[in-house]
Amino acid sequence: MTTSSVFDKNISVWKKEQEQPWQVLKYKLAKANIEKHLQTEKFIVLDAGGGNGVDSLDFAKAGHRVHLVDYSKEMLTEAMKIASSVKAEGNITPHHTDVRDVKSLFPDMKFDLILCHNVLQYVDDVLSLIKNLVELLKPSGLLSVISINRYSLPYQRAFLHGDLETALTKIDTREYHGYSFDTTLVNYSAEEISDMLKKTDAIVEADYGIRNIYDYWGDNEQKSDPEIQKQLENLEFELTDKHPYKLLARYYQIIARKG
């Protein structure tokens, strides 16, 4: 598993990445997909491995209670700075803990919504983590999982980087060297994670593709144009739940409900 120091020392790179239009779109899509499944007006959120809290910040701003767990002190410090800047710090409780220990951290608490976004690719035992998170859900609680789609790797190298030679080597592989944290990631497909969820008492309600077209079209200059950005956003929102387009999305998002 990637050590916490990797995230501590690369936080400035990550913050810059989060400001890019493709990441802004990713957060927007993820939240919209979750909202399709919410059944309660006020809820308690666990952001497991949530880094600097951007995935759960909007929920805190809306008045929901957020527990943010991460093993990077720098990320948690940054999370509280961001929350304070939008006057949401009162709704976020940071926990400096390894996400693998999340079950023991909350022996008497259950959650309405658990986010596990961009975590699986850094964890050695993915099935154990998924089981622990599901156990922390209230009955009918939601789990949202987002991770890099392993099937996107050759497309990403071929279209985004123009590297056909490396694209060939990425067919049927899982490993990918991540730029933001300069570490090797191990990736899965939505189908593989859904199969793991079948070993718990959670039922998959939907799976979505995030950035179905975005990562494979144009260049960063084009994507920074507001009009093009709007067109891409409209396209992504239309494709996010469409089969078979979502199978090749850069990221997948799975929404599961505890039975």
Coordinates of C-alpha atoms in Angstrom, one line a residue:
M1 CA 0.0 0.0 0.0
T2 CA 1.2 3.5 -0.8
T3 CA 2.7 5.2 2.3
S4 CA 1.2 8.4 3.8
S5 CA 4.4 10.3 3.1
V6 CA 3.7 10.0 -0.7
F7 CA 0.5 12.0 -0.2
D8 CA 2.1 14.5 2.3
K9 CA 4.8 15.6 -0.1
N10 CA 2.7 15.7 -3.2
I11 CA -0.2 17.7 -1.9
S12 CA 0.6 20.8 -3.9
V13 CA 0.6 18.8 -7.1
W14 CA -2.8 17.3 -6.1
K15 CA -4.3 20.7 -5.3
K16 CA -3.3 22.0 -8.7
E17 CA -4.7 19.0 -10.4
Q18 CA -8.0 19.4 -8.5
E19 CA -8.5 22.9 -10.0
Q20 CA -8.3 21.6 -13.6
P21 CA -11.5 21.5 -15.6
W22 CA -11.4 17.7 -16.0
Q23 CA -11.3 17.2 -12.2
V24 CA -14.0 19.8 -11.6
L25 CA -16.2 17.8 -14.0
K26 CA -15.4 14.6 -12.2
Y27 CA -16.5 15.9 -8.8
K28 CA -19.6 17.4 -10.3
L29 CA -20.6 14.1 -12.0
A30 CA -19.9 12.0 -9.0
K31 CA -22.0 14.2 -6.7
A32 CA -24.9 14.2 -9.3
N33 CA -24.8 10.4 -9.6
I34 CA -24.9 10.0 -5.8
E35 CA -27.9 12.4 -5.5
K36 CA -29.9 10.1 -7.8
H37 CA -29.9 7.5 -5.0
L38 CA -30.2 9.5 -1.8
Q39 CA -33.4 8.9 0.2
T40 CA -32.9 11.1 3.4
E41 CA -32.8 14.9 3.7
K42 CA -30.0 14.9 6.4
F43 CA -27.4 12.3 6.7
I44 CA -24.0 11.3 8.2
V45 CA -21.2 10.9 5.7
L46 CA -18.0 8.9 6.0
D47 CA -15.3 10.0 3.5
A48 CA -13.0 7.1 3.7
G49 CA -9.5 8.0 2.4
G50 CA -10.9 11.4 1.6
G51 CA -7.6 13.3 1.4
N52 CA -8.3 17.0 1.5
G53 CA -12.0 16.5 1.6
V54 CA -13.1 17.9 -1.7
D55 CA -15.3 14.9 -2.4
S56 CA -17.4 15.5 0.7
L57 CA -17.1 19.3 1.0
D58 CA -20.4 20.0 -0.7
F59 CA -22.2 17.7 1.7
A60 CA -20.7 19.5 4.7
K61 CA -21.6 22.9 3.1
A62 CA -25.2 21.6 2.8
G63 CA -25.3 20.9 6.6
H64 CA -24.7 17.2 6.6
R65 CA -22.3 15.7 9.1
V66 CA -19.0 14.5 7.6
H67 CA -16.3 12.3 9.1
L68 CA -13.1 12.5 7.1
V69 CA -10.6 9.7 7.4
D70 CA -7.1 9.8 6.0
Y71 CA -3.6 8.8 7.0
S72 CA -2.0 12.0 5.6
K73 CA -1.7 14.8 8.1
E74 CA -1.1 17.3 5.4
M75 CA -4.2 16.3 3.5
L76 CA -6.4 16.6 6.6
T77 CA -4.9 20.0 7.5
E78 CA -5.6 21.2 4.0
A79 CA -9.2 19.8 4.3
M80 CA -9.9 21.9 7.3
K81 CA -8.5 25.0 5.7
I82 CA -10.8 24.5 2.7
A83 CA -13.8 23.8 5.0
S84 CA -13.0 26.9 7.0
S85 CA -12.9 29.1 3.9
V86 CA -16.5 28.2 3.1
K87 CA -17.6 28.1 6.8
A88 CA -18.2 24.4 6.8
E89 CA -15.6 23.3 9.3
G90 CA -18.2 22.8 12.0
N91 CA -19.7 19.9 9.9
I92 CA -16.4 18.1 9.3
T93 CA -14.5 15.9 11.8
P94 CA -11.1 14.8 10.7
H95 CA -9.6 11.5 11.7
H96 CA -5.9 10.8 11.2
T97 CA -6.1 7.1 10.6
D98 CA -5.3 4.5 8.0
V99 CA -8.4 3.7 6.0
R100 CA -7.7 0.0 6.6
D101 CA -8.5 0.6 10.3
V102 CA -11.7 2.4 9.6
K103 CA -13.9 -0.3 11.1
S104 CA -12.2 -0.2 14.5
L105 CA -12.4 3.6 14.4
F106 CA -16.2 3.7 14.5
P107 CA -17.2 0.7 16.7
D108 CA -20.6 2.3 17.6
M109 CA -21.4 4.5 14.6
K110 CA -23.1 3.7 11.3
F111 CA -23.3 6.0 8.3
D112 CA -26.0 6.9 5.8
L113 CA -23.4 7.5 3.0
I114 CA -19.9 6.3 2.6
L115 CA -17.5 7.7 0.0
C116 CA -14.6 5.6 -1.2
H117 CA -13.3 7.8 -4.0
N118 CA -9.8 7.2 -5.6
V119 CA -8.7 4.9 -2.8
L120 CA -8.9 1.3 -4.1
Q121 CA -6.0 1.8 -6.5
Y122 CA -3.7 2.4 -3.5
V123 CA -4.9 -0.5 -1.3
D124 CA -3.5 -4.0 -1.1
D125 CA -6.5 -5.9 0.1
V126 CA -9.5 -4.3 -1.7
L127 CA -12.0 -6.9 -0.7
S128 CA -11.3 -6.4 3.0
L129 CA -11.7 -2.7 2.7
I130 CA -15.0 -3.0 0.9
K131 CA -16.4 -5.4 3.5
N132 CA -15.4 -3.1 6.3
L133 CA -17.1 -0.1 4.7
V134 CA -20.3 -2.0 4.0
E135 CA -20.4 -3.1 7.7
L136 CA -20.3 0.6 8.7
L137 CA -23.4 1.4 6.7
K138 CA -26.8 1.8 8.2
P139 CA -29.5 -0.4 6.8
S140 CA -30.3 1.0 3.3
G141 CA -27.2 3.2 3.5
L142 CA -25.3 4.0 0.3
L143 CA -21.7 3.3 -0.6
S144 CA -20.1 5.3 -3.5
V145 CA -16.9 3.8 -5.0
I146 CA -14.9 5.6 -7.6
S147 CA -11.6 4.4 -9.1
I148 CA -9.6 4.3 -12.3
N149 CA -11.0 1.9 -14.8
R150 CA -8.4 -0.6 -15.8
Y151 CA -9.8 -0.9 -19.3
S152 CA -9.1 2.8 -19.9
L153 CA -5.3 2.4 -19.6
P154 CA -4.4 1.7 -23.3
Y155 CA -6.8 4.3 -24.5
Q156 CA -5.4 6.9 -22.1
R157 CA -1.8 6.2 -23.3
A158 CA -2.8 6.2 -27.0
F159 CA -5.1 9.2 -27.1
L160 CA -4.1 11.5 -24.2
H161 CA -0.4 10.9 -24.4
G162 CA -0.1 9.8 -28.1
D163 CA 2.1 6.9 -26.9
L164 CA 1.1 3.9 -29.0
E165 CA 4.0 1.7 -27.9
T166 CA 3.1 2.0 -24.2
A167 CA -0.6 1.6 -25.1
L168 CA 0.2 -1.8 -26.5
T169 CA 1.8 -2.9 -23.2
K170 CA -1.2 -1.7 -21.2
I171 CA -3.6 -4.2 -22.7
D172 CA -4.8 -6.7 -20.1
T173 CA -2.7 -5.0 -17.4
R174 CA -3.7 -3.4 -14.1
E175 CA -0.7 -1.3 -13.2
Y176 CA -0.4 2.4 -14.0
H177 CA 2.1 4.9 -12.7
G178 CA 0.2 7.9 -11.4
Y179 CA 1.5 11.4 -12.1
S180 CA -0.1 13.2 -9.2
F181 CA 1.5 11.2 -6.4
D182 CA 4.3 9.6 -8.4
T183 CA 3.4 6.1 -7.4
T184 CA 2.3 2.8 -9.0
L185 CA -1.5 2.2 -8.9
V186 CA -3.3 -1.1 -9.3
N187 CA -6.6 -0.8 -11.1
Y188 CA -9.8 -2.7 -11.4
S189 CA -12.9 -2.7 -13.6
A190 CA -16.4 -1.9 -12.4
E191 CA -17.4 -5.5 -13.0
E192 CA -14.6 -6.7 -10.7
I193 CA -15.6 -4.4 -7.9
S194 CA -19.3 -5.3 -8.3
D195 CA -18.3 -8.9 -7.9
M196 CA -16.5 -8.1 -4.7
L197 CA -19.6 -6.3 -3.4
K198 CA -21.7 -9.4 -4.0
K199 CA -19.6 -11.0 -1.2
T200 CA -21.1 -8.4 1.2
D201 CA -24.7 -7.6 2.1
A202 CA -24.7 -4.6 -0.2
I203 CA -26.5 -4.6 -3.5
V204 CA -25.2 -2.7 -6.5
E205 CA -27.9 -0.2 -7.7
A206 CA -25.9 1.3 -10.6
D207 CA -22.5 1.8 -12.1
Y208 CA -21.5 4.9 -14.0
G209 CA -18.7 6.0 -16.3
I210 CA -17.0 9.3 -15.5
R211 CA -15.1 11.0 -18.3
N212 CA -16.3 8.7 -21.1
I213 CA -15.0 11.0 -23.8
Y214 CA -13.1 13.8 -22.0
D215 CA -9.8 12.0 -21.6
Y216 CA -9.7 10.8 -25.2
W217 CA -10.6 14.0 -27.1
G218 CA -8.7 17.2 -27.9
D219 CA -6.0 18.8 -25.8
N220 CA -5.9 20.8 -22.6
E221 CA -6.0 24.1 -24.4
Q222 CA -9.3 23.1 -26.1
K223 CA -10.7 21.8 -22.9
S224 CA -10.0 25.1 -21.2
D225 CA -12.4 26.9 -23.6
P226 CA -15.6 27.6 -21.6
E227 CA -17.9 26.8 -24.6
I228 CA -16.1 23.5 -25.4
Q229 CA -16.0 22.7 -21.7
K230 CA -19.8 23.1 -21.5
Q231 CA -20.3 20.9 -24.6
L232 CA -18.1 18.2 -23.0
E233 CA -20.0 18.4 -19.8
N234 CA -23.3 17.9 -21.5
L235 CA -21.9 14.9 -23.4
E236 CA -20.5 13.4 -20.2
F237 CA -23.7 13.8 -18.2
E238 CA -25.6 12.1 -21.1
L239 CA -23.2 9.2 -21.3
T240 CA -22.5 8.5 -17.6
D241 CA -25.1 5.7 -17.3
K242 CA -25.1 4.5 -20.9
H243 CA -24.0 1.1 -21.8
P244 CA -21.6 0.3 -23.5
Y245 CA -20.0 3.8 -23.5
K246 CA -19.3 3.7 -19.8
L247 CA -17.2 0.6 -20.1
L248 CA -14.3 2.6 -21.4
A249 CA -14.6 5.7 -19.2
R250 CA -11.5 6.8 -17.4
Y251 CA -13.2 6.3 -14.0
Y252 CA -16.1 4.1 -12.9
Q253 CA -18.5 4.9 -10.1
I254 CA -20.4 2.2 -8.3
I255 CA -23.4 3.0 -6.1
A256 CA -24.4 0.1 -3.7
R257 CA -27.0 0.0 -1.0
K258 CA -26.8 -2.1 2.1
G259 CA -29.6 -4.7 2.1

